Amino acid sequence: MAAVSREPVELYLEKYIESYMELCNVRKGGDTRPTPFCKGYPFHARAYILPNEAVVVIFRHQAPAMKLEVVNETFESVKAVLQAREHHSMLGFSPMKNFTVEDARKDAAMDLARDERQASYRNGLESAFTSIVETESLVTDIAKTNPWLERQLLGIADKLGKTAEPMEKLKEEFKRMEGDERYQDNELQLVDLQKYRKSPDAPMAGLTEQVVEKYLKSYIEAYRSTIKPDYPEAARPAFYKGYPFHVRAFILPNEAVAVTFKYTVPAHKMEVSRASPDLVADLLKGKEHSNFLGLPPLKSLRREDAAYDAKMAVKRDMHNALLRALLASARSGIGEEEKNILDIAKTNPWLEKQLAQAAARLSGMKQLLVNLNDELEKAESGKRLGDHEQLLDLLTRYRSPLQAEQAEPEVVTMDAGAPAWSLPGAQVRPEQPAYGGPPTYVEEAPVQQAAYAPAKDRPQAGQYGLSPEEKQTLDMIKATLYNIDVKMDDFERRLNYIDKYVESVQKQQVERFNAQSEIVRHEARSAKYAGIGIASASLVILLLFILDWWLGLFDPIRSLFGL
């Protein structure tokens, strides 16, 4: 099979960048809020063809001029480049990636849609946070000019200030995702690409149903064992709560694997078979599945790979759970204060216009947070319209490792003024050979023994000794799994913080209610004692007046006797 060469990769990147920039319309100025990748043009892009024919592309934004480079490089060298953290974005492609013009266009459209969703989410959070601060200021100003409502309105303003706290946490979370978290994800993506097998020089043996079934069983087991039983219900991802599954895995003609999951069936069931992309597409149209998973060709399907992939999926899903918990906390506080403002407006009609403005802002913010939460749930469950179909299309566009060779792109002479690359139809995917029964699939020696796998005798070094590169891979995978465990602990601490925050808010509300009740009782007692004091003083004055009048009756008698 022909190795990945410089020309197709360079052609792909040229068309990818052009398609992305045309779609986001930055050059024409039509998009007022472009994505970070759009704003980063022109780029200095360097593509690294790795030893197993995977490809990593590093982008540096705002370069003096557009520049493309394609070089062959080792994993360690690319790792050092990523750890330097001097790049702005990265693309990673597995060994069987098809570097055609049509693939570049489709990939650019998918990536732009993803980037726009992330930018929209971040902008929505910033808008919501700003609106909360402005509404708090508006309510405070109204309280200053209406002192008889000061206690009620300042209480609302204080609660709005506390509602802004989870919004601030969300902003910090997104800032972290765009900073250190992004660089860490790039390094993990390189580790994942390193585990792909290299495409053989001759046609290889086909993937077997048994290997796929073994991988999926290990994946599900590792995912469920990573989620601890004491996690609160809100923090449990949909994939965890959906067990037992009806799993249907389909080995496509190009050796990619498409997997559908149907949640909460009566009994767990798994089926693995070979199928055409059309059959899987028809199944997706039926919308009877709950989730969809895609495995590219040449992906390593060992037990330890399944455990690693499951932990990465848990990390992603738990991160979404954290964001949804913060959104729910902010949304509940906003809804309560909106109702309180409307109640005050009903009893103070001269303030109706000002208070209605504040309530309308809160209503808009609440709906925005609902929409953001829905987007997170769709991303976690894969229910966003077209996501599964796009993933299937991506799987079918991979080249097949069963092919004897890869067709080279046909260079077509263009008319004057046309772009200097091949036409979209110039690169034709070679016809795949008909499947002639399940050939033997030789499973590679495992890199790392899984904790739950049965112990085996260590193979003789003369036959199965690890090469220096494999030993290095082993160390990297161990280090990566340790880093994931550390990150999972971080997510648990964040969830624990959310629980404590909610408990603190509830405790403050109870204490405030008790304090208000005590104030009312104290005022009642004070009024009672004041009434008794006034009555007693009045009685004494009355008695003194009567006594003086009574003594005045004896004045004539005292005059008669000269007293």
Coordinates of C-alpha atoms in Angstrom, one line a residue:
M1 CA 0.0 0.0 0.0
A2 CA 1.4 3.4 -1.0
A3 CA 2.5 5.5 1.9
V4 CA 1.1 8.9 2.7
S5 CA 3.0 11.4 0.7
R6 CA 3.6 15.2 0.8
E7 CA 1.5 16.3 -2.2
P8 CA -2.0 15.0 -1.1
V9 CA -1.5 16.3 2.4
E10 CA -0.5 19.8 1.2
L11 CA -3.4 19.8 -1.4
Y12 CA -5.8 18.8 1.4
L13 CA -4.7 21.6 3.7
E14 CA -4.9 24.2 1.0
K15 CA -8.5 23.3 0.2
Y16 CA -9.4 22.9 3.9
I17 CA -8.3 26.4 4.8
E18 CA -9.9 27.9 1.7
S19 CA -13.2 26.2 2.3
Y20 CA -13.2 27.1 6.0
M21 CA -12.5 30.7 5.3
E22 CA -15.1 30.9 2.6
L23 CA -17.8 29.4 4.8
C24 CA -17.2 31.7 7.7
N25 CA -17.0 34.6 5.3
V26 CA -14.2 36.4 7.2
R27 CA -12.5 37.8 4.1
K28 CA -15.7 39.4 2.9
G29 CA -16.5 40.8 6.4
G30 CA -19.9 39.2 6.5
D31 CA -19.4 37.5 9.9
T32 CA -19.2 40.0 12.7
R33 CA -18.2 37.4 15.3
P34 CA -15.9 35.0 13.6
T35 CA -14.5 31.8 15.2
P36 CA -10.9 31.9 16.6
F37 CA -9.7 29.9 13.6
C38 CA -11.2 32.5 11.2
K39 CA -9.6 35.4 13.1
G40 CA -6.3 33.6 13.0
Y41 CA -5.8 33.8 9.3
P42 CA -3.2 33.9 7.8
F43 CA -1.5 30.7 9.2
H44 CA 1.8 29.1 9.4
A45 CA 0.7 25.5 9.1
R46 CA 3.1 22.6 9.5
A47 CA 2.0 19.0 8.8
Y48 CA 3.9 16.1 10.4
I49 CA 3.6 12.7 8.8
L50 CA 4.2 10.3 11.6
P51 CA 5.9 6.9 11.4
N52 CA 2.6 5.0 11.4
E53 CA 1.3 7.4 8.6
A54 CA -0.9 9.3 10.9
V55 CA -0.8 13.1 10.3
V56 CA -0.7 16.0 12.8
V57 CA -1.1 19.6 11.7
I58 CA 0.1 22.5 13.9
F59 CA -1.3 26.0 13.2
R60 CA 0.2 29.3 14.3
H61 CA -2.2 32.1 13.8
Q62 CA -1.7 35.6 12.6
A63 CA 1.5 34.8 10.6
P64 CA 3.0 37.5 8.4
A65 CA 2.0 35.4 5.3
M66 CA 0.2 32.1 4.6
K67 CA 2.7 29.3 4.7
L68 CA 2.3 25.5 4.4
E69 CA 4.9 22.8 5.2
V70 CA 4.7 19.0 5.1
V71 CA 7.5 17.0 6.8
N72 CA 8.1 13.5 8.1
E73 CA 8.8 13.4 11.8
T74 CA 9.0 11.1 14.8
F75 CA 6.4 11.0 17.6
E76 CA 8.9 12.4 20.2
S77 CA 9.7 15.4 18.0
V78 CA 6.0 16.2 17.5
K79 CA 5.4 15.7 21.3
A80 CA 8.2 18.2 22.0
V81 CA 6.5 20.7 19.6
L82 CA 3.2 20.3 21.4
Q83 CA 4.7 20.6 24.9
A84 CA 6.3 23.9 23.8
R85 CA 2.8 25.3 23.5
E86 CA 3.6 27.8 20.9
H87 CA 0.8 26.8 18.6
H88 CA -2.8 28.0 18.5
S89 CA -4.7 25.0 17.0
M90 CA -4.1 21.4 15.9
L91 CA -5.7 18.8 13.6
G92 CA -5.0 15.1 13.9
F93 CA -5.7 12.4 11.2
S94 CA -5.4 8.6 11.6
P95 CA -3.4 6.5 9.1
M96 CA -6.3 5.7 6.7
K97 CA -7.4 9.3 6.2
N98 CA -8.4 10.2 2.6
F99 CA -6.6 13.5 1.7
T100 CA -8.9 14.5 -1.2
V101 CA -10.4 17.8 -2.1
E102 CA -13.9 16.6 -1.4
D103 CA -12.8 15.4 2.1
A104 CA -11.2 18.8 2.8
R105 CA -14.5 20.6 2.0
K106 CA -16.6 18.2 4.1
D107 CA -14.1 18.3 7.0
A108 CA -14.0 22.1 6.9
A109 CA -17.8 22.4 7.1
M110 CA -17.9 20.0 10.1
D111 CA -15.2 21.8 12.0
L112 CA -16.6 25.2 11.3
A113 CA -20.0 24.1 12.7
R114 CA -18.3 22.7 15.8
D115 CA -16.3 25.9 16.3
E116 CA -19.4 28.1 15.8
R117 CA -21.3 26.1 18.5
Q118 CA -18.4 26.6 20.9
A119 CA -18.1 30.3 20.1
S120 CA -21.9 30.7 20.5
Y121 CA -21.8 29.0 23.8
R122 CA -19.0 31.1 25.1
N123 CA -20.6 34.3 23.8
G124 CA -23.9 33.3 25.4
L125 CA -22.4 32.8 28.8
E126 CA -20.7 36.2 28.6
S127 CA -24.0 37.8 27.6
A128 CA -25.8 36.1 30.4
F129 CA -23.2 37.2 33.0
T130 CA -23.3 40.8 31.8
S131 CA -27.1 40.8 31.9
I132 CA -27.2 39.5 35.5
V133 CA -24.7 42.3 36.6
E134 CA -26.7 45.0 34.8
T135 CA -30.0 43.7 36.3
E136 CA -28.6 43.7 39.8
S137 CA -27.5 47.3 39.3
L138 CA -30.9 48.3 38.0
V139 CA -32.8 46.7 40.9
T140 CA -30.3 48.4 43.4
D141 CA -31.0 51.8 41.8
I142 CA -34.8 51.3 42.1
A143 CA -34.4 50.4 45.8
K144 CA -32.5 53.6 46.5
T145 CA -35.3 55.8 45.1
N146 CA -38.0 53.8 46.8
P147 CA -36.9 53.3 50.4
W148 CA -40.1 51.6 51.5
L149 CA -39.2 48.7 49.1
E150 CA -35.5 48.8 49.9
R151 CA -35.4 45.6 52.0
Q152 CA -37.2 43.6 49.4
L153 CA -35.4 44.9 46.3
L154 CA -31.9 44.8 47.9
G155 CA -32.7 41.2 48.9
I156 CA -33.4 40.4 45.2
A157 CA -30.2 42.2 44.2
D158 CA -28.2 40.2 46.7
K159 CA -29.5 36.9 45.4
L160 CA -28.8 38.0 41.8
G161 CA -25.2 38.7 42.8
K162 CA -25.0 35.2 44.2
T163 CA -26.5 33.8 41.0
A164 CA -23.7 35.4 39.1
E165 CA -21.2 33.2 41.0
P166 CA -21.9 30.0 39.0
M167 CA -21.9 32.0 35.8
E168 CA -18.4 33.3 36.7
K169 CA -17.3 29.7 37.4
L170 CA -18.6 28.7 33.9
K171 CA -16.6 31.6 32.3
E172 CA -13.5 30.4 34.2
E173 CA -14.1 26.8 33.0
F174 CA -14.3 27.9 29.4
K175 CA -11.1 30.0 29.8
R176 CA -9.4 26.9 31.2
M177 CA -10.6 24.8 28.3
E178 CA -9.2 27.3 25.8
G179 CA -5.9 27.4 27.7
D180 CA -4.1 24.6 29.5
E181 CA -6.9 22.1 28.8
R182 CA -6.6 22.6 25.1
Y183 CA -2.9 21.9 25.1
Q184 CA -3.4 18.8 27.2
D185 CA -6.0 17.5 24.8
N186 CA -3.6 18.0 21.9
E187 CA -1.0 15.9 23.7
L188 CA -3.6 13.2 24.4
Q189 CA -4.7 13.2 20.8
L190 CA -1.1 12.5 19.8
V191 CA -0.9 9.6 22.2
D192 CA -4.1 8.3 20.7
L193 CA -2.8 8.6 17.1
Q194 CA 0.4 6.8 18.1
K195 CA -1.6 3.7 19.0
Y196 CA -2.8 3.2 15.5
R197 CA -1.2 0.4 13.5
K198 CA 0.7 1.3 10.4
S199 CA -0.9 0.4 7.0
P200 CA 0.8 -2.7 5.7
D201 CA 2.7 -2.8 2.4
A202 CA 0.5 -5.8 1.3
P203 CA -3.2 -6.4 1.9
M204 CA -3.8 -7.3 5.6
A205 CA -6.1 -9.8 7.2
G206 CA -9.6 -8.5 7.9
L207 CA -11.1 -7.5 11.2
T208 CA -13.1 -10.2 13.0
E209 CA -16.4 -9.9 14.9
Q210 CA -14.8 -11.5 18.0
V211 CA -12.2 -8.8 18.2
V212 CA -14.8 -6.0 18.0
E213 CA -17.1 -7.7 20.5
K214 CA -14.2 -8.1 23.0
Y215 CA -13.3 -4.4 22.6
L216 CA -16.9 -3.2 23.2
K217 CA -17.4 -5.4 26.2
S218 CA -14.1 -4.0 27.7
Y219 CA -15.2 -0.4 26.8
I220 CA -18.6 -0.7 28.5
E221 CA -17.1 -2.4 31.6
A222 CA -14.3 0.2 32.0
Y223 CA -16.8 3.1 31.5
R224 CA -19.2 1.9 34.1
S225 CA -16.4 1.0 36.6
T226 CA -15.0 4.6 36.3
I227 CA -18.3 6.2 37.5
K228 CA -18.4 5.8 41.3
P229 CA -21.7 4.6 42.9
D230 CA -21.8 7.6 45.2
Y231 CA -22.0 10.1 42.4
P232 CA -25.2 12.2 42.5
E233 CA -27.8 11.5 39.9
A234 CA -27.2 14.8 38.1
A235 CA -23.5 13.9 37.7
R236 CA -24.1 10.5 36.1
P237 CA -23.8 10.7 32.3
A238 CA -26.5 9.4 30.0
F239 CA -24.3 6.6 28.8
Y240 CA -24.0 5.3 32.4
K241 CA -27.7 5.7 33.2
G242 CA -28.7 4.0 29.9
Y243 CA -27.4 0.6 30.8
P244 CA -28.4 -2.2 29.9
F245 CA -27.9 -1.6 26.1
H246 CA -28.8 -3.2 22.9
V247 CA -25.4 -2.9 21.1
R248 CA -25.2 -3.3 17.3
A249 CA -21.7 -3.1 15.8
F250 CA -21.2 -3.1 12.0
I251 CA -17.8 -3.7 10.4
L252 CA -17.8 -1.6 7.2
P253 CA -16.1 -2.6 3.9
N254 CA -13.1 -0.2 4.7
E255 CA -12.6 -1.9 8.1
A256 CA -14.1 1.0 10.1
V257 CA -16.6 0.1 12.8
A258 CA -20.0 1.8 13.3
V259 CA -21.7 1.1 16.7
T260 CA -25.2 1.9 17.8
F261 CA -26.5 1.8 21.4
K262 CA -30.1 1.6 22.4
Y263 CA -30.5 2.5 26.1
T264 CA -32.5 0.9 28.9
V265 CA -33.5 -2.3 27.1
P266 CA -34.9 -5.3 29.2
A267 CA -31.6 -7.2 28.9
H268 CA -28.1 -6.4 27.7
K269 CA -27.5 -7.7 24.2
M270 CA -24.6 -7.3 21.7
E271 CA -24.5 -8.1 18.0
V272 CA -21.5 -7.7 15.7
S273 CA -21.7 -8.2 11.9
R274 CA -20.5 -6.9 8.6
A275 CA -22.7 -4.4 6.8
S276 CA -22.6 -1.8 4.1
P277 CA -22.7 2.0 4.9
D278 CA -26.2 2.2 3.3
L279 CA -27.6 -0.3 5.7
V280 CA -26.2 1.6 8.7
A281 CA -27.5 4.9 7.2
D282 CA -31.0 3.4 7.0
L283 CA -30.7 2.3 10.6
L284 CA -29.8 5.8 11.7
K285 CA -32.7 7.3 9.8
G286 CA -35.0 5.1 12.0
K287 CA -34.0 7.1 15.1
E288 CA -34.4 4.0 17.3
H289 CA -30.9 4.2 18.7
S290 CA -29.7 6.3 21.6
N291 CA -26.0 6.8 20.9
F292 CA -23.5 6.2 18.1
L293 CA -19.8 5.4 18.2
G294 CA -17.3 5.2 15.4
L295 CA -13.9 3.4 15.2
P296 CA -11.6 4.3 12.3
P297 CA -9.7 1.6 10.4
L298 CA -6.4 0.4 11.9
K299 CA -7.5 1.5 15.4
S300 CA -6.0 -0.7 18.0
L301 CA -8.8 -2.7 19.7
R302 CA -7.0 -4.3 22.7
R303 CA -8.4 -4.4 26.2
E304 CA -6.2 -1.6 27.5
D305 CA -7.2 0.5 24.5
A306 CA -10.8 0.1 25.4
A307 CA -10.1 1.1 29.0
Y308 CA -8.2 4.2 27.8
D309 CA -10.9 5.2 25.4
A310 CA -13.6 4.7 28.1
K311 CA -11.8 6.9 30.5
M312 CA -11.5 9.6 27.9
A313 CA -15.2 9.4 27.2
V314 CA -15.9 9.6 31.0
K315 CA -13.8 12.7 31.2
R316 CA -15.7 14.4 28.4
D317 CA -19.1 13.4 29.8
M318 CA -18.3 14.4 33.4
H319 CA -17.1 17.8 32.1
N320 CA -20.5 18.3 30.5
A321 CA -22.2 17.2 33.7
L322 CA -20.2 19.8 35.6
L323 CA -21.2 22.6 33.1
R324 CA -24.9 21.5 33.3
A325 CA -24.9 21.5 37.1
L326 CA -23.5 25.1 37.1
L327 CA -26.2 26.1 34.5
A328 CA -29.0 24.5 36.6
S329 CA -27.8 26.4 39.7
A330 CA -27.9 29.8 37.9
R331 CA -31.2 29.1 36.1
S332 CA -33.1 28.2 39.3
G333 CA -31.9 31.4 41.0
I334 CA -32.9 33.6 38.1
G335 CA -36.4 32.0 37.8
E336 CA -37.1 32.7 41.5
E337 CA -36.0 36.3 41.4
E338 CA -38.0 37.0 38.2
K339 CA -41.2 35.9 40.1
N340 CA -40.3 38.1 43.1
I341 CA -39.8 41.2 40.9
L342 CA -43.2 40.6 39.1
D343 CA -44.9 40.3 42.5
I344 CA -43.5 43.6 43.6
A345 CA -44.6 45.2 40.4
K346 CA -48.2 44.1 40.9
T347 CA -48.4 45.9 44.3
N348 CA -46.5 49.0 43.1
P349 CA -47.9 49.9 39.7
W350 CA -45.9 53.2 39.4
L351 CA -42.8 51.0 39.2
E352 CA -44.3 48.5 36.8
K353 CA -42.3 49.7 33.8
Q354 CA -38.9 49.6 35.5
L355 CA -39.5 46.3 37.2
A356 CA -41.0 44.8 34.0
Q357 CA -37.7 45.7 32.3
A358 CA -35.7 43.9 34.9
A359 CA -38.0 40.8 34.8
A360 CA -37.8 40.7 31.0
R361 CA -34.0 40.6 31.2
L362 CA -34.1 37.7 33.7
S363 CA -36.6 35.9 31.5
G364 CA -34.3 36.2 28.5
M365 CA -31.4 35.0 30.5
K366 CA -33.3 32.0 31.8
Q367 CA -34.3 31.0 28.3
L368 CA -30.7 31.4 27.1
L369 CA -29.4 29.1 29.9
V370 CA -32.1 26.6 29.0
N371 CA -30.9 26.6 25.4
L372 CA -27.2 26.2 26.5
N373 CA -28.2 23.3 28.8
D374 CA -30.1 21.6 25.9
E375 CA -27.0 22.0 23.7
L376 CA -24.9 20.3 26.3
E377 CA -27.3 17.4 26.7
K378 CA -27.5 17.0 22.9
A379 CA -23.7 16.9 22.7
E380 CA -23.5 14.3 25.5
S381 CA -26.3 12.0 24.1
G382 CA -25.5 12.6 20.4
K383 CA -29.0 13.8 19.7
R384 CA -28.0 16.9 17.8
L385 CA -29.6 16.7 14.3
G386 CA -27.2 15.2 11.8
D387 CA -24.3 14.4 14.2
H388 CA -24.6 10.6 13.8
E389 CA -25.0 10.9 10.0
Q390 CA -21.9 13.1 9.8
L391 CA -19.9 10.6 11.8
L392 CA -21.0 7.7 9.6
D393 CA -20.0 9.8 6.5
L394 CA -16.6 10.4 8.1
L395 CA -16.1 6.7 8.7
T396 CA -17.0 5.7 5.2
R397 CA -14.5 8.3 3.8
Y398 CA -11.5 6.4 5.2
R399 CA -9.4 4.4 2.9
S400 CA -9.4 0.6 3.4
P401 CA -6.3 -1.2 4.7
L402 CA -7.4 -4.2 2.7
Q403 CA -6.6 -2.5 -0.6
A404 CA -3.4 -3.5 -2.4
E405 CA -2.4 0.2 -3.1
Q406 CA -3.6 3.7 -2.9
A407 CA -4.5 5.6 -6.0
E408 CA -2.5 8.7 -6.5
P409 CA -4.4 12.0 -7.1
E410 CA -4.9 12.9 -10.7
V411 CA -3.6 16.3 -11.6
V412 CA -5.9 18.2 -13.9
T413 CA -4.8 21.2 -16.0
M414 CA -6.9 24.2 -14.9
D415 CA -8.0 27.2 -17.0
A416 CA -6.2 30.5 -16.5
G417 CA -7.0 32.1 -13.2
A418 CA -8.3 28.9 -11.6
P419 CA -6.9 27.6 -8.3
A420 CA -3.7 25.6 -8.7
W421 CA -5.0 22.2 -7.4
S422 CA -7.0 19.3 -8.7
L423 CA -10.7 19.4 -9.4
P424 CA -13.0 17.9 -6.8
G425 CA -13.7 14.9 -9.0
A426 CA -10.0 14.4 -9.9
Q427 CA -9.3 12.3 -6.9
V428 CA -11.4 9.1 -7.1
R429 CA -11.5 6.7 -4.2
P430 CA -10.3 3.3 -5.5
E431 CA -12.9 0.5 -5.8
Q432 CA -12.7 -1.8 -2.8
P433 CA -12.5 -5.6 -3.3
A434 CA -15.5 -7.7 -2.6
Y435 CA -15.6 -9.2 0.9
G436 CA -14.8 -13.0 0.5
G437 CA -15.5 -14.3 3.9
P438 CA -14.0 -13.5 7.3
P439 CA -10.2 -13.8 7.0
T440 CA -7.9 -14.3 9.9
Y441 CA -7.3 -11.3 12.1
V442 CA -4.0 -11.4 13.9
E443 CA -4.2 -9.5 17.2
E444 CA -1.1 -7.6 18.2
A445 CA 0.7 -8.4 21.4
P446 CA -0.8 -6.1 24.2
V447 CA 1.2 -3.1 25.3
Q448 CA -0.2 -3.1 28.8
Q449 CA -1.9 -5.9 30.8
A450 CA -5.3 -4.7 31.9
A451 CA -6.1 -5.1 35.6
Y452 CA -9.1 -7.3 35.0
A453 CA -7.4 -9.5 32.3
P454 CA -6.3 -13.0 33.3
A455 CA -2.6 -13.3 34.1
K456 CA -0.4 -14.7 31.3
D457 CA 3.1 -16.0 31.2
R458 CA 5.6 -13.3 30.0
P459 CA 6.6 -14.2 26.4
Q460 CA 10.3 -14.8 25.7
A461 CA 12.2 -11.8 24.8
G462 CA 13.7 -13.5 21.7
Q463 CA 10.2 -13.8 20.2
Y464 CA 8.1 -11.0 21.6
G465 CA 10.6 -8.6 23.2
L466 CA 9.4 -4.9 23.2
S467 CA 11.3 -2.6 20.9
P468 CA 12.5 0.7 22.3
E469 CA 9.7 2.5 20.5
E470 CA 7.1 0.1 22.0
K471 CA 8.6 0.5 25.5
Q472 CA 8.4 4.3 25.0
T473 CA 4.7 3.9 24.0
L474 CA 4.1 1.8 27.1
D475 CA 5.5 4.5 29.3
M476 CA 3.5 7.2 27.6
I477 CA 0.2 5.2 27.9
K478 CA 0.9 4.6 31.6
A479 CA 1.6 8.3 32.2
T480 CA -1.5 9.3 30.2
L481 CA -3.8 7.0 32.2
Y482 CA -2.3 8.5 35.4
N483 CA -3.1 12.0 34.1
I484 CA -6.6 10.9 33.4
D485 CA -7.0 9.6 36.9
V486 CA -5.8 12.9 38.3
K487 CA -8.3 14.8 36.1
M488 CA -11.1 12.5 37.2
D489 CA -10.2 13.4 40.8
D490 CA -10.4 17.1 39.8
F491 CA -13.8 16.6 38.3
E492 CA -15.0 14.9 41.5
R493 CA -13.7 17.8 43.6
R494 CA -15.6 20.2 41.3
L495 CA -18.8 18.2 41.7
N496 CA -18.3 18.1 45.5
Y497 CA -17.9 21.9 45.4
I498 CA -21.2 22.2 43.5
D499 CA -23.0 20.1 46.1
K500 CA -21.5 22.2 48.9
Y501 CA -22.4 25.4 47.2
V502 CA -26.1 24.2 46.8
E503 CA -26.2 23.2 50.4
S504 CA -24.7 26.5 51.5
V505 CA -27.3 28.4 49.5
Q506 CA -30.1 26.3 51.0
K507 CA -28.7 26.9 54.5
Q508 CA -28.5 30.6 53.9
Q509 CA -32.1 30.7 52.8
V510 CA -33.2 28.8 55.9
E511 CA -31.2 31.1 58.2
R512 CA -32.6 34.2 56.5
F513 CA -36.1 32.9 56.9
N514 CA -35.5 32.1 60.6
A515 CA -33.9 35.6 61.1
Q516 CA -36.9 37.3 59.4
S517 CA -39.3 35.3 61.6
E518 CA -37.4 36.3 64.7
I519 CA -37.4 40.0 63.7
V520 CA -41.2 39.8 63.3
R521 CA -41.7 38.2 66.7
H522 CA -39.4 40.7 68.3
E523 CA -41.3 43.6 66.8
A524 CA -44.5 42.1 68.0
R525 CA -43.2 41.8 71.5
S526 CA -41.8 45.3 71.5
A527 CA -45.2 46.7 70.3
K528 CA -47.0 44.8 73.1
Y529 CA -44.7 46.1 75.8
A530 CA -44.9 49.6 74.4
G531 CA -48.7 49.5 74.6
I532 CA -48.7 48.3 78.2
G533 CA -46.3 51.1 79.2
I534 CA -48.5 53.8 77.6
A535 CA -51.6 52.5 79.3
S536 CA -49.8 52.4 82.7
A537 CA -48.6 56.0 82.4
S538 CA -52.0 57.2 81.4
L539 CA -53.6 55.5 84.4
V540 CA -51.1 57.1 86.8
I541 CA -51.7 60.6 85.3
L542 CA -55.5 60.0 85.6
L543 CA -55.1 59.0 89.3
L544 CA -53.0 62.1 90.1
F545 CA -55.6 64.3 88.4
I546 CA -58.5 62.7 90.5
L547 CA -56.4 63.0 93.7
D548 CA -55.8 66.7 93.1
W549 CA -59.5 67.2 92.4
W550 CA -60.5 65.3 95.5
L551 CA -58.1 67.3 97.7
G552 CA -59.5 70.5 96.3
L553 CA -62.9 69.6 97.8
F554 CA -61.5 70.2 101.3
D555 CA -60.2 73.7 100.7
P556 CA -63.4 75.5 102.2
I557 CA -63.1 73.5 105.3
R558 CA -59.5 74.3 105.8
S559 CA -60.3 78.0 105.2
L560 CA -63.1 77.9 107.9
F561 CA -60.8 76.6 110.5
G562 CA -57.9 78.8 109.4
L563 CA -55.8 75.9 108.4

